[in-house]
Amino acid sequence: MGDPEAGGKLPHGQGVEVPGAAFGYHALVLGALSAEVVRRATGRSVQELFAERVRDPYGVDFHLGLPAEQESRFLAARPVVATPERLAALAASTSHPNSLSGIAFNRQHPGNPSVWELPNLPVVRASGTASFGGVASARGLARMYAAAIGPVDGSPPLLDPGTVALAGQIQSTGHGLVLGVRKAFTIGFHATSEYHPQLGQGSFGHSGAGGQQAFADPRNGIAYGYTRRRTPFPAAAGPENDRLIRALYTAAAH
């Protein structure tokens, strides 16, 4: 944050970042922001467009708004295994609800559920809110990214080569102000090769707080999807993804 002493007194005693000088992970609020852009640009909801342009034409097992007849397939997410050491670490690292990270994860709202609990709420699954309301299988995640970069079962790629290149172009990298760790982002995606060096440059995707990971690697023609039920510690892509991704690329090389 900015230094109030250097720039004069600021409202409410808070520092202000110069636009473009830093970045932060939008977390839960990204869904509201992006969905509104989609609505204003097209007059349609992001859920409608996703079903029309991605899920239905490519047969992707991914729902933004889970139909009632699919509810029996849903497996509830589970919390982090709480050990005394982990609880102490969480308590020591938890930021104030009115901090940037608190706002990004909606913790300033009284009674707000933990992130891992959100997909377990029927209203969340039914609404398919972008950022945390999607329900997908690992195959569905992989197929979605495969369709983004190449033909799938005779259907042409969803994105043209220029758009794929833009999707993999790094826009922000360095110390993220929300999560407080180094991050690298493209346009709405993780720059996945920055997290997994085995990938080709221009890879893009995103992990999930519950341990999920999914991405497209256009240079190598690979799409990857992984899901798990138990939230890892810390909440982020499960550490087993490193081993699985290395094995995948070793197999692909042979």
mmCIF file with all atom_site columns, C-alpha atoms in Angstrom, residues 1-3 7 10 15-23 177:
data_model
loop_
_atom_site.group_PDB
_atom_site.id
_atom_site.type_symbol
_atom_site.label_atom_id
_atom_site.label_alt_id
_atom_site.label_comp_id
_atom_site.label_asym_id
_atom_site.label_entity_id
_atom_site.label_seq_id
_atom_site.pdbx_PDB_ins_code
_atom_site.Cartn_x
_atom_site.Cartn_y
_atom_site.Cartn_z
_atom_site.occupancy
_atom_site.B_iso_or_equiv
_atom_site.pdbx_formal_charge
_atom_site.auth_seq_id
_atom_site.auth_comp_id
_atom_site.auth_asym_id
_atom_site.auth_atom_id
_atom_site.pdbx_PDB_model_num
ATOM 1  C CA . MET A 1 1   ? 0.000  0.000  0.000   1.00 0.00 ? 1   MET A CA 1
ATOM 2  C CA . GLY A 1 2   ? 1.075  3.617  -0.418  1.00 0.00 ? 2   GLY A CA 1
ATOM 3  C CA . ASP A 1 3   ? 2.823  5.554  2.322   1.00 0.00 ? 3   ASP A CA 1
ATOM 4  C CA . GLY A 1 7   ? 1.816  11.442 -0.014  1.00 0.00 ? 7   GLY A CA 1
ATOM 5  C CA . LEU A 1 10  ? -5.321 10.007 2.896   1.00 0.00 ? 10  LEU A CA 1
ATOM 6  C CA . GLY A 1 15  ? -2.781 4.021  1.620   1.00 0.00 ? 15  GLY A CA 1
ATOM 7  C CA . VAL A 1 16  ? -3.735 4.062  -2.050  1.00 0.00 ? 16  VAL A CA 1
ATOM 8  C CA . GLU A 1 17  ? -2.002 2.159  -4.830  1.00 0.00 ? 17  GLU A CA 1
ATOM 9  C CA . VAL A 1 18  ? -1.222 3.988  -8.057  1.00 0.00 ? 18  VAL A CA 1
ATOM 10 C CA . PRO A 1 19  ? -3.156 2.223  -10.866 1.00 0.00 ? 19  PRO A CA 1
ATOM 11 C CA . GLY A 1 20  ? -0.846 -0.127 -12.734 1.00 0.00 ? 20  GLY A CA 1
ATOM 12 C CA . ALA A 1 21  ? 1.794  -0.111 -10.007 1.00 0.00 ? 21  ALA A CA 1
ATOM 13 C CA . ALA A 1 22  ? 0.715  -3.384 -8.379  1.00 0.00 ? 22  ALA A CA 1
ATOM 14 C CA . PHE A 1 23  ? -1.831 -6.174 -8.679  1.00 0.00 ? 23  PHE A CA 1
ATOM 15 C CA . LEU A 1 177 ? -1.025 -7.659 -2.735  1.00 0.00 ? 177 LEU A CA 1
#
